[in-house]
Coordinates of C-alpha atoms (C1' of nucleotides) in Angstrom, one line a residue:
Chain P
M229 CA -53.9 100.2 -10.9
L230 CA -56.5 102.4 -9.5
D231 CA -55.8 100.9 -6.1
F232 CA -52.1 101.9 -6.6
A233 CA -53.0 105.5 -7.5
I234 CA -55.4 105.8 -4.5
L235 CA -52.7 104.4 -2.1
G236 CA -50.2 106.9 -3.5
L237 CA -52.5 109.9 -3.0
V238 CA -53.8 108.8 0.4
M239 CA -50.3 108.3 1.6
E240 CA -49.5 112.0 1.3
R241 CA -52.5 112.9 3.4
A242 CA -56.0 111.6 4.3
R243 CA -58.4 112.2 1.4
H244 CA -62.1 111.5 0.7
G245 CA -63.5 110.0 -2.5
Y246 CA -64.5 113.1 -4.3
E247 CA -61.1 114.6 -3.6
L248 CA -59.3 111.5 -5.0
K249 CA -61.4 111.7 -8.2
R250 CA -60.5 115.4 -8.6
A251 CA -56.8 114.8 -7.8
L252 CA -56.6 112.0 -10.4
G253 CA -58.5 114.0 -13.0
E254 CA -56.2 117.0 -12.5
L255 CA -53.2 114.9 -13.6
G256 CA -54.7 115.3 -17.1
F257 CA -54.9 111.8 -18.5
W258 CA -57.7 110.1 -16.6
K259 CA -61.1 111.0 -15.5
V260 CA -61.9 108.1 -13.1
S261 CA -65.6 107.4 -12.6
F262 CA -67.4 107.0 -9.3
G263 CA -68.3 103.5 -10.4
S264 CA -64.6 102.6 -10.3
L265 CA -63.6 104.8 -7.4
Y266 CA -66.0 103.8 -4.6
P267 CA -65.7 100.0 -5.1
A268 CA -61.9 100.5 -5.1
L269 CA -62.1 102.2 -1.7
R270 CA -64.1 99.3 -0.4
R271 CA -61.6 96.8 -1.8
L272 CA -58.7 98.7 -0.2
E273 CA -60.6 99.0 3.1
K274 CA -61.4 95.3 3.1
R275 CA -57.7 94.5 2.5
G276 CA -56.8 96.7 5.4
A277 CA -54.8 99.1 3.3
I278 CA -56.8 102.2 4.2
E279 CA -59.2 103.1 6.9
A280 CA -62.0 105.6 7.1
T281 CA -61.7 108.4 9.6
G282 CA -64.6 110.5 10.7
G283 CA -64.1 113.3 8.2
T284 CA -66.0 116.6 8.2
G285 CA -69.8 116.4 7.8
R286 CA -70.8 114.1 4.9
R287 CA -67.2 113.5 3.9
K288 CA -65.5 110.2 4.6
A289 CA -61.8 110.8 4.7
Y290 CA -59.5 107.7 4.3
R291 CA -56.1 107.4 5.8
I292 CA -53.4 104.9 4.9
T293 CA -52.5 102.1 7.3
D294 CA -49.0 100.6 7.8
S295 CA -50.1 97.6 5.8
G296 CA -51.2 100.0 3.0
R297 CA -47.8 101.7 3.1
D298 CA -46.2 98.3 2.6
I299 CA -48.4 97.4 -0.3
F300 CA -47.6 100.7 -2.0
A301 CA -43.9 100.3 -1.4
T302 CA -44.0 96.8 -2.9
L303 CA -45.9 97.9 -6.0
M304 CA -43.6 100.9 -6.4
S305 CA -40.5 98.9 -6.3
T306 CA -41.7 96.1 -8.5
D307 CA -40.4 96.5 -12.1
P308 CA -43.2 97.4 -14.4
D309 CA -44.5 94.4 -16.3
A310 CA -43.9 94.4 -20.1
S311 CA -47.6 94.5 -20.7
E312 CA -48.2 97.5 -18.6
T313 CA -50.7 100.0 -19.9
E314 CA -50.1 103.6 -20.9
R315 CA -52.2 104.6 -18.0
A316 CA -50.4 102.4 -15.6
F317 CA -47.1 104.0 -16.6
Q318 CA -48.5 107.4 -16.1
I319 CA -49.7 106.6 -12.6
R320 CA -46.3 105.2 -11.9
L321 CA -44.8 108.4 -13.1
A322 CA -47.0 110.4 -10.8
F323 CA -45.3 108.7 -7.9
L324 CA -41.8 108.2 -9.4
G325 CA -40.4 110.6 -6.8
H326 CA -40.7 107.8 -4.3
L327 CA -37.9 105.8 -6.0
P328 CA -34.2 106.5 -6.0
T329 CA -32.7 108.0 -9.1
D330 CA -31.3 104.9 -10.7
R331 CA -34.6 103.1 -10.4
R332 CA -36.4 106.1 -11.9
V333 CA -34.1 106.0 -14.9
Q334 CA -34.8 102.3 -15.2
V335 CA -38.5 102.7 -15.3
L336 CA -38.2 105.5 -17.9
E337 CA -35.8 103.6 -20.1
G338 CA -38.1 100.6 -20.0
R339 CA -41.0 102.6 -21.2
R340 CA -38.9 104.2 -23.9
A341 CA -37.8 100.8 -25.2
K342 CA -41.4 99.7 -25.3
L343 CA -42.5 102.8 -27.2
S344 CA -39.6 102.4 -29.7
T345 CA -40.6 98.9 -30.5
H346 CA -44.2 99.9 -30.9
L347 CA -43.2 102.7 -33.2
R348 CA -41.2 100.5 -35.4
S349 CA -44.0 98.1 -35.9
A350 CA -46.4 101.0 -36.5
R351 CA -44.2 102.3 -39.2
E352 CA -44.1 98.9 -40.9
I353 CA -47.8 98.7 -40.8
F354 CA -48.2 102.2 -42.2
I355 CA -45.8 101.7 -45.1
D356 CA -47.7 98.5 -45.8
A357 CA -51.1 100.1 -45.7
R358 CA -50.1 103.0 -47.9
S359 CA -48.9 100.7 -50.6
N360 CA -52.1 98.6 -50.4
T361 CA -54.7 99.8 -52.8
E362 CA -57.5 98.6 -50.5
N363 CA -56.3 100.6 -47.5
Q364 CA -56.0 104.0 -49.1
D365 CA -58.6 105.7 -46.9
R366 CA -57.3 109.2 -46.2
Y367 CA -58.5 109.4 -42.6
R368 CA -57.3 106.0 -41.7
L369 CA -53.8 106.9 -42.9
A370 CA -54.0 110.2 -41.1
L371 CA -54.9 108.4 -37.9
M372 CA -51.9 106.1 -38.3
E373 CA -49.6 109.0 -39.0
H374 CA -50.9 111.0 -36.0
A375 CA -50.5 108.0 -33.7
M376 CA -46.9 107.6 -34.8
A377 CA -46.2 111.3 -34.3
T378 CA -47.7 111.2 -30.8
T379 CA -45.5 108.2 -30.0
E380 CA -42.4 110.0 -31.3
S381 CA -43.3 113.0 -29.1
D382 CA -43.8 110.7 -26.1
I383 CA -40.3 109.2 -26.7
A384 CA -38.8 112.6 -26.9
W385 CA -40.5 113.6 -23.7
I386 CA -39.2 110.6 -21.9
D387 CA -35.7 111.4 -23.1
G388 CA -36.1 114.8 -21.6
L389 CA -37.1 113.3 -18.3
V390 CA -34.1 111.0 -18.3
A391 CA -31.8 113.8 -19.2
T392 CA -33.1 115.9 -16.3
E393 CA -32.8 112.9 -14.0
R394 CA -29.1 112.4 -14.9
R395 CA -28.4 116.1 -14.6
V396 CA -29.9 116.2 -11.1
A397 CA -28.0 113.0 -10.1
S398 CA -24.6 114.3 -11.3
A399 CA -25.2 117.6 -9.5
N400 CA -25.1 115.7 -6.2
Chain F
M891 CA -68.5 101.8 -29.9
L892 CA -66.8 98.5 -30.7
D893 CA -70.0 97.5 -32.4
F894 CA -69.7 100.6 -34.6
A895 CA -66.2 99.8 -35.5
I896 CA -67.0 96.2 -36.3
L897 CA -69.9 97.2 -38.6
G898 CA -67.7 99.7 -40.4
L899 CA -65.0 97.1 -41.1
V900 CA -67.3 94.3 -42.0
M901 CA -69.2 96.5 -44.3
E902 CA -66.2 96.8 -46.6
R903 CA -65.9 93.1 -46.9
A904 CA -66.6 89.9 -44.8
R905 CA -64.1 89.4 -42.0
H906 CA -63.5 87.0 -39.2
G907 CA -62.8 87.7 -35.6
Y908 CA -59.0 87.6 -35.6
E909 CA -58.9 89.7 -38.7
L910 CA -61.1 92.4 -37.1
K911 CA -58.8 92.5 -34.0
R912 CA -55.8 92.9 -36.3
A913 CA -57.4 95.6 -38.4
L914 CA -58.5 97.6 -35.4
G915 CA -55.1 97.2 -33.8
E916 CA -53.4 98.5 -37.0
L917 CA -55.1 101.8 -36.8
G918 CA -52.7 102.4 -33.9
F919 CA -54.8 103.5 -31.0
W920 CA -56.6 100.5 -29.8
K921 CA -55.7 96.8 -29.2
V922 CA -59.1 95.3 -28.6
S923 CA -59.1 92.2 -26.6
F924 CA -60.8 88.9 -27.5
G925 CA -62.9 89.2 -24.4
S926 CA -64.5 92.3 -26.0
L927 CA -64.5 91.2 -29.5
Y928 CA -66.2 87.8 -29.5
P929 CA -69.1 88.9 -27.2
A930 CA -69.5 91.9 -29.5
L931 CA -69.8 89.6 -32.5
R932 CA -72.5 87.7 -30.7
R933 CA -74.3 90.9 -29.8
L934 CA -74.3 92.0 -33.4
E935 CA -75.4 88.6 -34.7
K936 CA -78.3 88.5 -32.2
R937 CA -79.4 91.9 -33.4
G938 CA -79.3 90.7 -37.0
A939 CA -76.6 93.2 -38.0
I940 CA -74.1 90.6 -39.2
E941 CA -74.3 87.0 -40.1
A942 CA -71.7 84.2 -40.1
T943 CA -70.7 82.7 -43.5
G944 CA -69.0 79.4 -43.7
G945 CA -65.5 80.8 -43.9
T946 CA -62.3 78.7 -44.6
G947 CA -61.5 76.0 -42.2
R948 CA -61.6 77.1 -38.6
R949 CA -62.4 80.7 -39.6
K950 CA -65.9 82.1 -39.2
A951 CA -66.2 85.1 -41.6
Y952 CA -69.0 87.6 -40.8
R953 CA -70.8 89.6 -43.4
I954 CA -73.0 92.6 -42.9
T955 CA -76.8 92.4 -43.4
D956 CA -79.0 95.1 -44.8
S957 CA -80.2 95.8 -41.3
G958 CA -76.5 96.2 -40.2
R959 CA -75.9 98.7 -43.0
D960 CA -78.9 100.7 -41.7
I961 CA -77.6 100.7 -38.2
F962 CA -74.1 101.8 -39.3
A963 CA -75.5 104.6 -41.5
T964 CA -77.6 105.8 -38.5
L965 CA -74.7 105.8 -36.1
M966 CA -72.5 107.5 -38.7
S967 CA -74.9 110.3 -39.3
T968 CA -75.8 110.9 -35.7
D969 CA -73.9 113.9 -34.3
P970 CA -71.3 112.8 -31.8
D971 CA -72.4 113.3 -28.2
A972 CA -70.5 115.8 -26.1
S973 CA -69.3 113.1 -23.8
E974 CA -67.8 111.1 -26.6
T975 CA -64.5 109.4 -25.8
E976 CA -61.2 110.0 -27.5
R977 CA -61.5 106.5 -28.8
A978 CA -65.0 106.9 -30.0
F979 CA -63.9 109.9 -32.0
Q980 CA -61.0 108.0 -33.5
I981 CA -63.3 105.2 -34.6
R982 CA -65.6 107.8 -36.1
L983 CA -62.6 109.3 -37.9
A984 CA -61.7 105.9 -39.4
F985 CA -65.0 105.9 -41.2
L986 CA -65.4 109.6 -41.8
G987 CA -65.1 109.0 -45.5
H988 CA -68.7 107.8 -45.4
L989 CA -70.0 111.3 -44.7
P990 CA -70.3 114.2 -47.0
T991 CA -67.7 117.0 -46.7
D992 CA -69.7 119.5 -44.7
R993 CA -70.6 116.9 -42.1
R994 CA -67.0 115.8 -41.9
V995 CA -66.0 119.3 -41.1
Q996 CA -68.7 119.5 -38.5
V997 CA -67.4 116.4 -36.7
L998 CA -63.9 117.7 -36.7
E999 CA -64.8 121.2 -35.5
G1000 CA -66.9 119.7 -32.7
R1001 CA -63.9 117.7 -31.5
R1002 CA -61.7 120.7 -31.8
A1003 CA -64.0 122.8 -29.6
K1004 CA -64.0 120.1 -27.0
L1005 CA -60.2 119.8 -27.0
S1006 CA -59.9 123.6 -26.7
T1007 CA -62.1 123.7 -23.7
H1008 CA -60.3 120.9 -22.1
L1009 CA -57.0 122.5 -22.8
R1010 CA -58.1 125.8 -21.2
S1011 CA -59.1 124.0 -18.0
A1012 CA -55.9 122.0 -17.9
R1013 CA -53.9 125.2 -18.1
E1014 CA -55.8 126.7 -15.2
I1015 CA -55.2 123.6 -13.1
F1016 CA -51.5 123.6 -14.1
I1017 CA -50.9 127.2 -13.1
D1018 CA -52.7 126.5 -9.9
A1019 CA -50.7 123.4 -9.1
R1020 CA -47.4 125.0 -9.9
S1021 CA -48.1 127.9 -7.4
N1022 CA -49.2 125.5 -4.7
T1023 CA -46.4 124.5 -2.4
E1024 CA -47.9 121.1 -1.8
N1025 CA -48.1 120.1 -5.4
Q1026 CA -44.6 120.7 -6.5
D1027 CA -43.8 117.2 -7.5
R1028 CA -41.6 117.4 -10.6
Y1029 CA -43.1 114.3 -12.3
R1030 CA -46.6 115.3 -11.7
L1031 CA -46.1 118.7 -13.2
A1032 CA -44.3 117.1 -16.1
L1033 CA -47.3 114.8 -16.7
M1034 CA -49.6 117.8 -16.8
E1035 CA -47.4 119.7 -19.2
H1036 CA -47.0 116.7 -21.5
A1037 CA -50.8 116.2 -21.4
M1038 CA -51.3 119.8 -22.5
A1039 CA -48.6 119.6 -25.2
T1040 CA -50.3 116.4 -26.6
T1041 CA -53.7 118.1 -26.6
E1042 CA -52.2 121.1 -28.4
S1043 CA -50.7 118.8 -31.0
D1044 CA -54.1 117.0 -31.4
I1045 CA -55.8 120.4 -32.1
A1046 CA -53.2 121.3 -34.6
W1047 CA -53.7 118.0 -36.3
I1048 CA -57.4 118.5 -36.5
D1049 CA -56.9 121.9 -38.0
G1050 CA -54.8 120.3 -40.6
L1051 CA -57.5 117.8 -41.4
V1052 CA -60.1 120.6 -41.7
A1053 CA -57.8 122.6 -43.9
T1054 CA -57.4 119.6 -46.2
E1055 CA -61.1 119.0 -46.2
R1056 CA -61.8 122.6 -47.3
R1057 CA -59.1 122.5 -49.9
V1058 CA -60.5 119.3 -51.4
A1059 CA -64.1 120.7 -51.2
S1060 CA -63.2 124.0 -53.0
A1061 CA -61.3 122.1 -55.7
N1062 CA -64.6 120.6 -56.9
Chain Y
dA1412 C1' -39.3 62.4 -40.8
dC1413 C1' -39.8 64.6 -36.5
dC1414 C1' -39.7 68.4 -33.2
dG1415 C1' -40.5 72.6 -31.5
dC1416 C1' -41.7 77.3 -32.2
dT1417 C1' -44.6 80.9 -33.8
dA1418 C1' -48.7 82.6 -35.9
dT1419 C1' -53.5 81.9 -36.5
dG1420 C1' -57.9 81.2 -34.7
dT1421 C1' -62.2 80.8 -31.5
dA1422 C1' -63.8 80.9 -27.0
dT1423 C1' -64.8 82.0 -22.0
dC1424 C1' -64.1 83.6 -17.1
dG1425 C1' -63.5 86.9 -13.4
dA1426 C1' -62.3 91.4 -12.4
dT1427 C1' -62.1 96.1 -13.6
dT1428 C1' -63.9 100.2 -15.3
dC1429 C1' -67.3 103.0 -17.4
dG1430 C1' -71.5 105.8 -17.8
dA1431 C1' -75.8 106.9 -16.1
dT1432 C1' -78.4 107.7 -12.4
dA1433 C1' -80.2 108.5 -7.6
dT1434 C1' -79.9 111.2 -3.5
dA1435 C1' -78.7 114.8 -0.5
dT1436 C1' -76.2 118.8 1.5
dA1437 C1' -73.3 123.1 1.1
dC1438 C1' -72.3 127.3 -1.0
dT1439 C1' -73.1 131.5 -4.0
dG1440 C1' -75.2 135.1 -6.3
dT1441 C1' -79.5 137.6 -7.0
Chain D
dA908 C1' -85.7 133.6 0.2
dC909 C1' -84.6 131.0 -3.8
dA910 C1' -82.4 129.0 -7.6
dG911 C1' -78.5 127.1 -9.4
dT912 C1' -74.1 125.0 -9.1
dA913 C1' -70.5 122.5 -6.7
dT914 C1' -69.8 118.9 -3.5
dA915 C1' -70.3 114.3 -1.9
dT916 C1' -71.5 109.2 -1.5
dA917 C1' -73.5 105.3 -3.5
dT918 C1' -75.1 101.6 -6.8
dC919 C1' -76.5 99.3 -11.3
dG920 C1' -75.9 97.2 -15.7
dA921 C1' -73.0 97.0 -19.5
dA922 C1' -68.6 97.2 -21.8
dT923 C1' -63.9 96.1 -21.7
dC924 C1' -59.8 94.0 -20.1
dG925 C1' -56.3 90.5 -19.2
dA926 C1' -55.5 85.9 -18.6
dT927 C1' -56.2 81.5 -20.0
dA928 C1' -57.5 77.3 -22.6
dC929 C1' -57.5 74.9 -26.6
dA930 C1' -56.5 73.6 -31.3
dT931 C1' -54.6 73.8 -36.1
dA932 C1' -51.3 75.6 -39.6
dG933 C1' -46.9 76.5 -41.2
dC934 C1' -42.1 76.8 -41.0
dG935 C1' -37.1 76.0 -39.9
dG936 C1' -33.8 73.2 -38.1
dT937 C1' -31.7 68.6 -37.3

DNA sequence: ACCGCTATGTATCGATTCGATATATACTGT
DNA sequence: ACAGTATATATCGAATCGATACATAGCGGT
């Protein structure tokens, strides 16, 4: 998924490693490490998806190739797998503008469904734990409750995004 | 940190691998994989922190040793490092009941401070991105805003935990 | 009684990612 | 002129993931 993110960013304009790290970190949910980033750049270079351009001084700027553009387009238009990570979804969101409106809504609804299911099972587990004498630890119950609240807020957020998407679509 | 979590759970009572995976998953923030779990059990066994007991049928229950209890107590009473992960903090929280009240508040306040700092820098980055013509992507701005809102909610949650802690403390 | 499905359980493999560290240059304030 | 900080590339070992293999238990349906 890091490869996906790198392709997406490099596609907009040539970027060097440090810049990619900063750009990813500034999205707010992932501080990628150099130990992940540089090997990923090698991988992509070896696959012919990106290529190094001279760059200024010690910098090594990478630009996307036609093959890389294809790879990105394929990844973007492939439906997210059910097992997709929170992070994978967020990266996908960061580039969701590359999809047409109806596909965007699909991606969002898919994520919403997954969160809903997860929330339901979390609630069951919580009810269960609370009524179990052994599991009465205050902090553990608090963790569960907070996790549920966060999931609810994520769902509401996605609903907002979907609503905006539909509003924009019907305005055209 | 997985080792820490395993020790904490096994300390309460002997548990086998699958049970540990379930117990960790039920806290709601981490679905640990078998590929992490079983090697971790080996590690801990080799260090003499846990030992396998017969267990029923195909199960291999692990119980904590005295040495393991020491290791857990040391980890628990060591102040969290500044670079500690979200997940590390959550695991710490799950066992926070093992610390005296004042130390609990310390841990919580420390986390709060870190989140506050993070939030401040996120806000700066957001303001910056919004005023930058290049970074106007709707979804990317939405991601940043949501990340900030989540952090704010985490801070409020921690404040609640601290308040409860103080209330309980002063009631004694 | 038999079949298939799902849950339970242990285990390992390769790939990914992390966290720490090394190294070096550019810029900034005093 | 100098120190300190930001920028930048790179690599190492360890932790973790995700997929897969394998096997038994238990349960519902026919």
